[in-house]
mmCIF file of C-alpha atoms in Angstrom:
data_model
loop_
_atom_site.group_PDB
_atom_site.id
_atom_site.type_symbol
_atom_site.label_atom_id
_atom_site.label_comp_id
_atom_site.label_asym_id
_atom_site.label_seq_id
_atom_site.Cartn_x
_atom_site.Cartn_y
_atom_site.Cartn_z
ATOM 1 C CA MET A 614 42.287 -23.320 10.904
ATOM 2 C CA THR A 615 40.762 -20.146 9.444
ATOM 3 C CA THR A 616 37.005 -20.266 9.005
ATOM 4 C CA ASP A 617 34.992 -18.795 6.179
ATOM 5 C CA ARG A 618 34.506 -15.057 6.736
ATOM 6 C CA ALA A 619 31.246 -15.256 4.770
ATOM 7 C CA ALA A 620 29.544 -16.514 7.941
ATOM 8 C CA ALA A 621 29.321 -12.882 9.060
ATOM 9 C CA ARG A 622 27.672 -10.146 7.024
ATOM 10 C CA ASN A 623 30.409 -8.335 5.119
ATOM 11 C CA LEU A 624 30.372 -4.603 5.873
ATOM 12 C CA GLY A 625 32.411 -3.484 2.888
ATOM 13 C CA GLY A 626 33.579 0.108 2.929
ATOM 14 C CA PRO A 627 33.406 0.986 -0.801
ATOM 15 C CA PRO A 628 29.582 0.958 -1.168
ATOM 16 C CA ALA A 629 29.148 3.037 1.994
ATOM 17 C CA ALA A 630 31.947 5.407 0.960
ATOM 18 C CA ALA A 631 30.387 5.840 -2.503
ATOM 19 C CA ALA A 632 27.080 6.823 -0.915
ATOM 20 C CA LEU A 633 28.819 9.362 1.350
ATOM 21 C CA LEU A 634 30.794 10.816 -1.549
ATOM 22 C CA ASP A 635 27.604 11.114 -3.587
ATOM 23 C CA ALA A 636 25.969 13.027 -0.734
ATOM 24 C CA ALA A 637 29.007 15.325 -0.518
ATOM 25 C CA THR A 638 28.908 15.974 -4.268
ATOM 26 C CA ARG A 639 25.207 16.808 -4.198
ATOM 27 C CA LEU A 640 25.671 19.158 -1.240
ATOM 28 C CA ALA A 641 28.618 20.886 -2.926
ATOM 29 C CA ALA A 642 26.474 21.549 -6.004
ATOM 30 C CA THR A 643 24.097 23.656 -3.888
ATOM 31 C CA LEU A 644 26.803 26.015 -2.590
ATOM 32 C CA PRO A 645 27.704 29.452 -3.987
ATOM 33 C CA VAL A 646 31.408 28.518 -3.800
ATOM 34 C CA THR A 647 33.557 25.553 -4.783
ATOM 35 C CA PRO A 648 34.810 23.882 -1.581
ATOM 36 C CA SER A 649 38.582 24.075 -1.255
ATOM 37 C CA VAL A 650 40.940 22.198 1.057
ATOM 38 C CA ALA A 651 44.647 22.752 1.773
ATOM 39 C CA PHE A 652 46.850 19.816 2.747
ATOM 40 C CA ILE A 653 50.070 20.430 4.686
ATOM 41 C CA ARG A 654 52.750 17.763 4.604
ATOM 42 C CA VAL A 655 56.100 18.152 6.385
ATOM 43 C CA GLY A 656 59.050 15.989 5.355
ATOM 44 C CA ASP A 657 59.360 13.102 2.902
ATOM 45 C CA ASP A 658 57.662 10.225 4.700
ATOM 46 C CA PRO A 659 56.493 7.877 1.903
ATOM 47 C CA ALA A 660 53.274 6.914 3.694
ATOM 48 C CA SER A 661 52.332 10.552 4.277
ATOM 49 C CA GLU A 662 53.079 11.382 0.646
ATOM 50 C CA SER A 663 50.809 8.535 -0.472
ATOM 51 C CA TYR A 664 47.977 9.498 1.882
ATOM 52 C CA VAL A 665 48.013 13.162 0.848
ATOM 53 C CA ARG A 666 48.219 12.255 -2.833
ATOM 54 C CA GLY A 667 45.192 9.992 -2.457
ATOM 55 C CA LYS A 668 43.175 12.661 -0.652
ATOM 56 C CA ALA A 669 43.995 15.304 -3.260
ATOM 57 C CA LYS A 670 43.050 12.886 -6.040
ATOM 58 C CA LYS A 671 39.691 12.160 -4.420
ATOM 59 C CA ALA A 672 38.999 15.880 -4.012
ATOM 60 C CA ALA A 673 39.684 16.406 -7.719
ATOM 61 C CA GLU A 674 37.351 13.541 -8.629
ATOM 62 C CA LEU A 675 34.556 15.287 -6.732
ATOM 63 C CA GLY A 676 35.258 18.651 -8.360
ATOM 64 C CA LEU A 677 36.657 20.178 -5.167
ATOM 65 C CA HIS A 678 39.698 22.436 -5.161
ATOM 66 C CA SER A 679 42.782 21.317 -3.254
ATOM 67 C CA HIS A 680 46.386 22.389 -2.849
ATOM 68 C CA VAL A 681 49.259 20.469 -1.273
ATOM 69 C CA HIS A 682 51.802 22.470 0.715
ATOM 70 C CA ALA A 683 54.884 20.218 0.934
ATOM 71 C CA LEU A 684 57.326 21.593 3.488
ATOM 72 C CA PRO A 685 60.910 20.392 4.061
ATOM 73 C CA ALA A 686 61.679 18.131 7.002
ATOM 74 C CA ASP A 687 63.623 20.892 8.789
ATOM 75 C CA THR A 688 60.650 23.286 8.823
ATOM 76 C CA THR A 689 60.477 25.176 12.118
ATOM 77 C CA GLN A 690 57.454 25.337 14.377
ATOM 78 C CA ALA A 691 57.192 29.069 13.700
ATOM 79 C CA ASP A 692 57.204 28.578 9.924
ATOM 80 C CA LEU A 693 54.555 25.847 10.163
ATOM 81 C CA HIS A 694 52.338 28.087 12.295
ATOM 82 C CA ALA A 695 52.861 30.960 9.863
ATOM 83 C CA LEU A 696 51.614 28.862 6.941
ATOM 84 C CA ILE A 697 48.586 27.741 8.918
ATOM 85 C CA GLY A 698 47.860 31.383 9.778
ATOM 86 C CA THR A 699 48.022 32.342 6.103
ATOM 87 C CA LEU A 700 45.589 29.570 5.187
ATOM 88 C CA ASN A 701 43.271 30.553 8.049
ATOM 89 C CA ALA A 702 43.085 34.091 6.638
ATOM 90 C CA ASP A 703 42.494 32.954 3.050
ATOM 91 C CA HIS A 704 38.737 33.130 2.371
ATOM 92 C CA GLY A 705 39.261 30.906 -0.670
ATOM 93 C CA VAL A 706 40.372 28.015 1.560
ATOM 94 C CA HIS A 707 37.588 26.289 3.478
ATOM 95 C CA GLY A 708 39.520 23.413 5.009
ATOM 96 C CA VAL A 709 43.031 22.910 6.379
ATOM 97 C CA LEU A 710 44.459 19.449 7.051
ATOM 98 C CA LEU A 711 47.824 18.865 8.682
ATOM 99 C CA GLN A 712 49.056 15.389 7.739
ATOM 100 C CA LEU A 713 50.365 13.425 10.713
ATOM 101 C CA PRO A 714 52.818 12.306 11.920
ATOM 102 C CA LEU A 715 55.135 15.310 11.879
ATOM 103 C CA PRO A 716 58.927 15.164 12.210
ATOM 104 C CA ALA A 717 59.985 14.576 15.808
ATOM 105 C CA HIS A 718 61.119 18.169 16.440
ATOM 106 C CA LEU A 719 57.633 19.580 15.738
ATOM 107 C CA ASN A 720 54.764 19.784 18.234
ATOM 108 C CA ALA A 721 51.694 18.405 16.479
ATOM 109 C CA ASP A 722 49.239 19.477 19.197
ATOM 110 C CA ALA A 723 50.446 23.072 19.053
ATOM 111 C CA ALA A 724 50.182 23.121 15.265
ATOM 112 C CA LEU A 725 46.701 21.575 15.240
ATOM 113 C CA ALA A 726 45.549 24.180 17.765
ATOM 114 C CA CYS A 727 46.571 26.931 15.308
ATOM 115 C CA ILE A 728 44.043 25.786 12.700
ATOM 116 C CA ASP A 729 40.861 27.860 12.549
ATOM 117 C CA PRO A 730 38.192 25.530 14.042
ATOM 118 C CA ARG A 731 35.877 26.491 11.184
ATOM 119 C CA LYS A 732 38.444 24.979 8.783
ATOM 120 C CA ASP A 733 39.391 21.991 10.933
ATOM 121 C CA VAL A 734 38.311 19.315 8.434
ATOM 122 C CA ASP A 735 40.238 16.631 10.346
ATOM 123 C CA GLY A 736 38.155 17.399 13.444
ATOM 124 C CA LEU A 737 41.174 17.401 15.782
ATOM 125 C CA HIS A 738 41.143 20.976 17.127
ATOM 126 C CA PRO A 739 40.336 21.257 20.871
ATOM 127 C CA VAL A 740 37.275 23.359 19.971
ATOM 128 C CA SER A 741 36.052 20.578 17.666
ATOM 129 C CA ALA A 742 36.527 18.058 20.477
ATOM 130 C CA GLY A 743 34.633 20.274 22.911
ATOM 131 C CA LEU A 744 31.709 20.710 20.535
ATOM 132 C CA LEU A 745 31.561 16.941 20.040
ATOM 133 C CA TRP A 746 31.433 16.197 23.755
ATOM 134 C CA GLN A 747 28.828 18.902 24.321
ATOM 135 C CA GLY A 748 26.680 17.351 21.604
ATOM 136 C CA GLN A 749 26.878 20.542 19.550
ATOM 137 C CA PRO A 750 27.252 20.749 15.736
ATOM 138 C CA GLY A 751 30.817 20.794 14.465
ATOM 139 C CA LEU A 752 33.390 19.073 12.289
ATOM 140 C CA ARG A 753 34.097 15.527 13.457
ATOM 141 C CA PRO A 754 37.265 13.408 13.186
ATOM 142 C CA CYS A 755 37.133 11.557 9.881
ATOM 143 C CA THR A 756 37.602 7.932 10.921
ATOM 144 C CA PRO A 757 35.105 7.956 13.816
ATOM 145 C CA ALA A 758 32.542 9.867 11.744
ATOM 146 C CA GLY A 759 33.208 7.450 8.895
ATOM 147 C CA VAL A 760 32.438 4.522 11.194
ATOM 148 C CA MET A 761 29.116 6.136 12.112
ATOM 149 C CA ALA A 762 28.325 6.695 8.423
ATOM 150 C CA LEU A 763 29.123 3.041 7.683
ATOM 151 C CA LEU A 764 26.781 1.845 10.438
ATOM 152 C CA ASP A 765 24.073 4.131 9.081
ATOM 153 C CA HIS A 766 24.588 2.913 5.505
ATOM 154 C CA TYR A 767 24.076 -0.707 6.534
ATOM 155 C CA GLN A 768 21.161 0.283 8.794
ATOM 156 C CA LEU A 769 22.768 -1.261 11.858
ATOM 157 C CA PRO A 770 21.285 -0.176 15.183
ATOM 158 C CA VAL A 771 23.233 2.098 17.513
ATOM 159 C CA ALA A 772 20.643 3.580 19.889
ATOM 160 C CA GLY A 773 20.139 1.322 22.885
ATOM 161 C CA GLN A 774 23.124 -0.871 21.977
ATOM 162 C CA HIS A 775 26.034 -1.619 24.287
ATOM 163 C CA ALA A 776 29.045 -0.413 22.321
ATOM 164 C CA VAL A 777 32.526 -1.426 23.423
ATOM 165 C CA ILE A 778 35.502 0.449 21.957
ATOM 166 C CA VAL A 779 38.943 -1.103 22.298
ATOM 167 C CA GLY A 780 41.413 1.790 22.105
ATOM 168 C CA ARG A 781 41.341 5.295 23.544
ATOM 169 C CA SER A 782 43.360 7.364 21.076
ATOM 170 C CA ALA A 783 42.505 10.989 20.361
ATOM 171 C CA LEU A 784 42.164 10.072 16.687
ATOM 172 C CA VAL A 785 39.614 7.268 17.004
ATOM 173 C CA GLY A 786 38.642 5.849 20.393
ATOM 174 C CA ARG A 787 37.857 8.985 22.356
ATOM 175 C CA PRO A 788 35.888 10.875 19.667
ATOM 176 C CA LEU A 789 34.071 7.687 18.648
ATOM 177 C CA ALA A 790 32.895 7.305 22.237
ATOM 178 C CA GLY A 791 31.389 10.791 22.049
ATOM 179 C CA LEU A 792 29.676 10.108 18.728
ATOM 180 C CA LEU A 793 28.177 6.860 20.016
ATOM 181 C CA LEU A 794 26.955 8.542 23.196
ATOM 182 C CA ASN A 795 25.342 11.269 21.105
ATOM 183 C CA ALA A 796 23.614 8.484 19.131
ATOM 184 C CA ASP A 797 22.186 7.023 22.378
ATOM 185 C CA ALA A 798 24.457 3.998 22.697
ATOM 186 C CA THR A 799 25.724 2.804 26.066
ATOM 187 C CA VAL A 800 29.502 3.064 25.713
ATOM 188 C CA THR A 801 32.403 1.260 27.357
ATOM 189 C CA VAL A 802 35.984 2.178 26.420
ATOM 190 C CA ALA A 803 38.604 -0.512 27.014
ATOM 191 C CA HIS A 804 42.379 -0.065 26.722
ATOM 192 C CA ARG A 805 45.732 -1.611 27.564
ATOM 193 C CA ALA A 806 45.098 -1.375 31.333
ATOM 194 C CA THR A 807 41.669 -3.032 31.154
ATOM 195 C CA PRO A 808 41.772 -6.344 33.072
ATOM 196 C CA ASP A 809 40.223 -9.403 31.391
ATOM 197 C CA LEU A 810 39.584 -7.673 28.074
ATOM 198 C CA GLY A 811 37.602 -10.607 26.752
ATOM 199 C CA ALA A 812 35.065 -10.355 29.560
ATOM 200 C CA VAL A 813 34.438 -6.748 28.522
ATOM 201 C CA THR A 814 34.276 -7.315 24.763
ATOM 202 C CA ARG A 815 31.897 -10.291 25.124
ATOM 203 C CA ARG A 816 29.274 -7.919 26.514
ATOM 204 C CA ALA A 817 29.242 -5.812 23.353
ATOM 205 C CA ASP A 818 26.377 -5.663 20.901
ATOM 206 C CA LEU A 819 28.641 -3.393 18.862
ATOM 207 C CA LEU A 820 32.387 -3.979 19.146
ATOM 208 C CA ILE A 821 34.764 -1.430 17.599
ATOM 209 C CA VAL A 822 38.460 -2.206 17.707
ATOM 210 C CA ALA A 823 41.136 0.461 17.162
ATOM 211 C CA ALA A 824 44.080 -0.775 19.216
ATOM 212 C CA GLY A 825 46.797 -1.136 16.578
ATOM 213 C CA GLN A 826 47.585 -4.753 17.480
ATOM 214 C CA ALA A 827 47.129 -7.435 14.856
ATOM 215 C CA HIS A 828 44.526 -10.107 15.681
ATOM 216 C CA LEU A 829 44.044 -8.825 19.214
ATOM 217 C CA ILE A 830 40.377 -9.860 19.179
ATOM 218 C CA THR A 831 39.798 -13.611 18.816
ATOM 219 C CA PRO A 832 36.484 -15.501 18.403
ATOM 220 C CA ASP A 833 36.186 -16.336 22.116
ATOM 221 C CA MET A 834 36.167 -12.577 22.867
ATOM 222 C CA VAL A 835 33.090 -11.823 20.731
ATOM 223 C CA ARG A 836 29.440 -12.189 21.597
ATOM 224 C CA PRO A 837 27.664 -14.366 18.974
ATOM 225 C CA GLY A 838 25.848 -12.168 16.475
ATOM 226 C CA ALA A 839 27.639 -8.968 17.493
ATOM 227 C CA THR A 840 28.524 -6.279 14.960
ATOM 228 C CA VAL A 841 32.326 -5.930 14.807
ATOM 229 C CA ILE A 842 34.049 -2.901 13.281
ATOM 230 C CA ASP A 843 37.779 -3.387 12.728
ATOM 231 C CA VAL A 844 39.572 -0.026 12.465
ATOM 232 C CA GLY A 845 43.049 -1.513 12.769
ATOM 233 C CA ILE A 846 45.507 -1.631 9.869
ATOM 234 C CA ASN A 847 48.637 -3.656 10.600
ATOM 235 C CA ARG A 848 51.428 -4.823 8.323
ATOM 236 C CA VAL A 849 52.532 -8.342 9.159
ATOM 237 C CA PRO A 850 55.217 -10.408 7.407
ATOM 238 C CA THR A 851 54.348 -13.425 5.265
ATOM 239 C CA ASP A 852 56.312 -16.548 4.353
ATOM 240 C CA THR A 853 57.405 -14.807 1.152
ATOM 241 C CA GLY A 854 58.954 -11.959 3.111
ATOM 242 C CA LYS A 855 56.393 -9.444 1.892
ATOM 243 C CA ALA A 856 54.096 -7.693 4.333
ATOM 244 C CA ARG A 857 50.326 -8.033 4.164
ATOM 245 C CA LEU A 858 47.613 -5.886 5.699
ATOM 246 C CA THR A 859 45.505 -7.290 8.484
ATOM 247 C CA GLY A 860 43.240 -5.873 11.150
ATOM 248 C CA ASP A 861 43.028 -5.921 14.927
ATOM 249 C CA VAL A 862 40.347 -8.638 14.667
ATOM 250 C CA HIS A 863 41.278 -12.238 13.879
ATOM 251 C CA PRO A 864 39.672 -13.537 10.656
ATOM 252 C CA ASP A 865 38.069 -16.434 12.554
ATOM 253 C CA VAL A 866 35.760 -13.917 14.260
ATOM 254 C CA ALA A 867 33.712 -14.092 11.037
ATOM 255 C CA ALA A 868 32.309 -17.401 12.289
ATOM 256 C CA VAL A 869 30.924 -15.742 15.420
ATOM 257 C CA ALA A 870 30.033 -12.155 14.532
ATOM 258 C CA GLY A 871 26.785 -11.180 12.899
ATOM 259 C CA ALA A 872 28.512 -8.509 10.808
ATOM 260 C CA LEU A 873 32.181 -7.654 10.293
ATOM 261 C CA THR A 874 34.239 -5.098 8.370
ATOM 262 C CA PRO A 875 37.051 -6.497 6.213
ATOM 263 C CA VAL A 876 40.660 -5.290 6.340
ATOM 264 C CA PRO A 877 41.544 -3.866 3.931
ATOM 265 C CA GLY A 878 38.397 -2.507 2.316
ATOM 266 C CA GLY A 879 36.359 -1.744 5.418
ATOM 267 C CA VAL A 880 36.755 1.446 7.427
ATOM 268 C CA GLY A 881 39.642 2.786 5.313
ATOM 269 C CA PRO A 882 37.556 4.128 2.396
ATOM 270 C CA MET A 883 35.184 5.790 4.866
ATOM 271 C CA THR A 884 37.941 8.001 6.294
ATOM 272 C CA VAL A 885 38.695 9.713 2.984
ATOM 273 C CA ALA A 886 35.000 9.978 2.090
ATOM 274 C CA GLN A 887 34.262 11.666 5.413
ATOM 275 C CA LEU A 888 37.129 14.106 4.832
ATOM 276 C CA MET A 889 35.462 15.160 1.571
ATOM 277 C CA MET A 890 32.121 15.598 3.348
ATOM 278 C CA ASN A 891 33.811 17.613 6.111
ATOM 279 C CA THR A 892 35.354 19.906 3.482
ATOM 280 C CA VAL A 893 31.989 20.505 1.841
ATOM 281 C CA GLN A 894 30.298 21.102 5.196
ATOM 282 C CA ALA A 895 33.037 23.550 6.201
ATOM 283 C CA ALA A 896 32.475 25.479 2.968
ATOM 284 C CA GLN A 897 28.720 25.440 3.584
ATOM 285 C CA ASN A 898 29.142 26.759 7.134
ATOM 286 C CA GLN A 899 31.531 29.518 6.078
ATOM 287 C CA ALA A 900 29.302 30.589 3.186
ATOM 288 C CA ALA A 901 26.359 30.860 5.589
ATOM 289 C CA GLN A 902 28.447 32.850 8.087
ATOM 290 C CA ASN A 903 29.665 35.192 5.345
ATOM 291 C CA GLN A 904 26.103 35.745 4.152
ATOM 292 C CA THR A 905 24.943 36.501 7.687
ATOM 293 C CA ALA A 906 27.785 38.985 8.169
ATOM 294 C CA HIS A 907 26.949 40.619 4.818
ATOM 295 C CA ASP A 908 23.262 40.912 5.734
ATOM 296 C CA GLN A 909 24.077 42.386 9.144
ATOM 297 C CA ALA A 910 26.444 44.940 7.599
ATOM 298 C CA ALA A 911 23.820 45.918 5.030
ATOM 299 C CA GLN A 912 21.190 46.293 7.740
ATOM 300 C CA MET A 913 23.521 48.426 9.839
ATOM 301 C CA GLN A 914 24.260 50.657 6.859
ATOM 302 C CA ALA A 915 20.543 50.988 6.131
ATOM 303 C CA ASP A 916 19.814 51.873 9.756
ATOM 304 C CA GLN A 917 22.534 54.531 9.736
ATOM 305 C CA SER A 918 21.213 55.924 6.474
ATOM 306 C CA ASN A 919 17.681 56.088 7.839
ATOM 307 C CA GLY A 920 18.939 57.807 10.965
ATOM 308 C CA ALA A 921 20.772 60.433 8.937
ATOM 309 C CA SER A 922 17.626 61.085 6.853
ATOM 310 C CA GLY A 923 15.617 61.591 9.998
ATOM 311 C CA GLU A 924 18.050 64.162 11.250
ATOM 312 C CA LEU A 925 17.780 66.087 7.970
ATOM 313 C CA LEU A 926 13.973 66.114 8.193
ATOM 314 C CA ARG A 927 14.143 67.730 11.576
#
């Protein structure tokens, strides 16, 4: 029997996402340029088309510029890299996002590595990962950073908490571990080879699940009062034959947890909101770098001019 989810505090994504989008809009208004992001989509995957369309729509709502580069499914690796290189060199483009997955014949890691780290608004470039793990400023992967923004919005503690992450993907689990460590949490990462998963998850003050397996986490695996963040999005069949969305956490966990994100309507909205913030921050960083370069060039020219004047006075 499914218990009432209202027993746990509902950590809805829309209010937190709205606050993050408002912050991005206010930051964008202070910049000397309009932030601009380029989306690259390869092939005709319906899900990818929908995701990119939604991201472009959100950018337009915020007054950001965006352009979708839709490439055919038979695009070569060389042609994909060439487009990325063109966007890297375009000073009017502040962010570049390569929509995944790519067709099987393309190497996603190689393509992601071609993106200028300054424009890596998805936070997946190796340089972005290195900056994260060194605790240095940089662009962060959208879903993990969105989780951190959600925790901050609801004023849930992170520092000093034992955080357990179930899932070690490069998209969520690994970067989220770095973000939590940087926020002074004690972090355990569990995965498919972890023995007695429940014994590990029951120790968590903060349990974040991103395993891609519907209802993997059941009430007996959760410490009473724990904060549970469900990143999973799974499509499961119903009696009517239609699929419904559900998370990696069983709904009955609501009777045990102190706070729980719903699926859908939890972490999902945070991912797109964080992408918008990343785009604005990338534009801010590049504008500052351009101003510094301009000031240095002007100073160099002034120094050369003063040197030439001194020679004439001699």
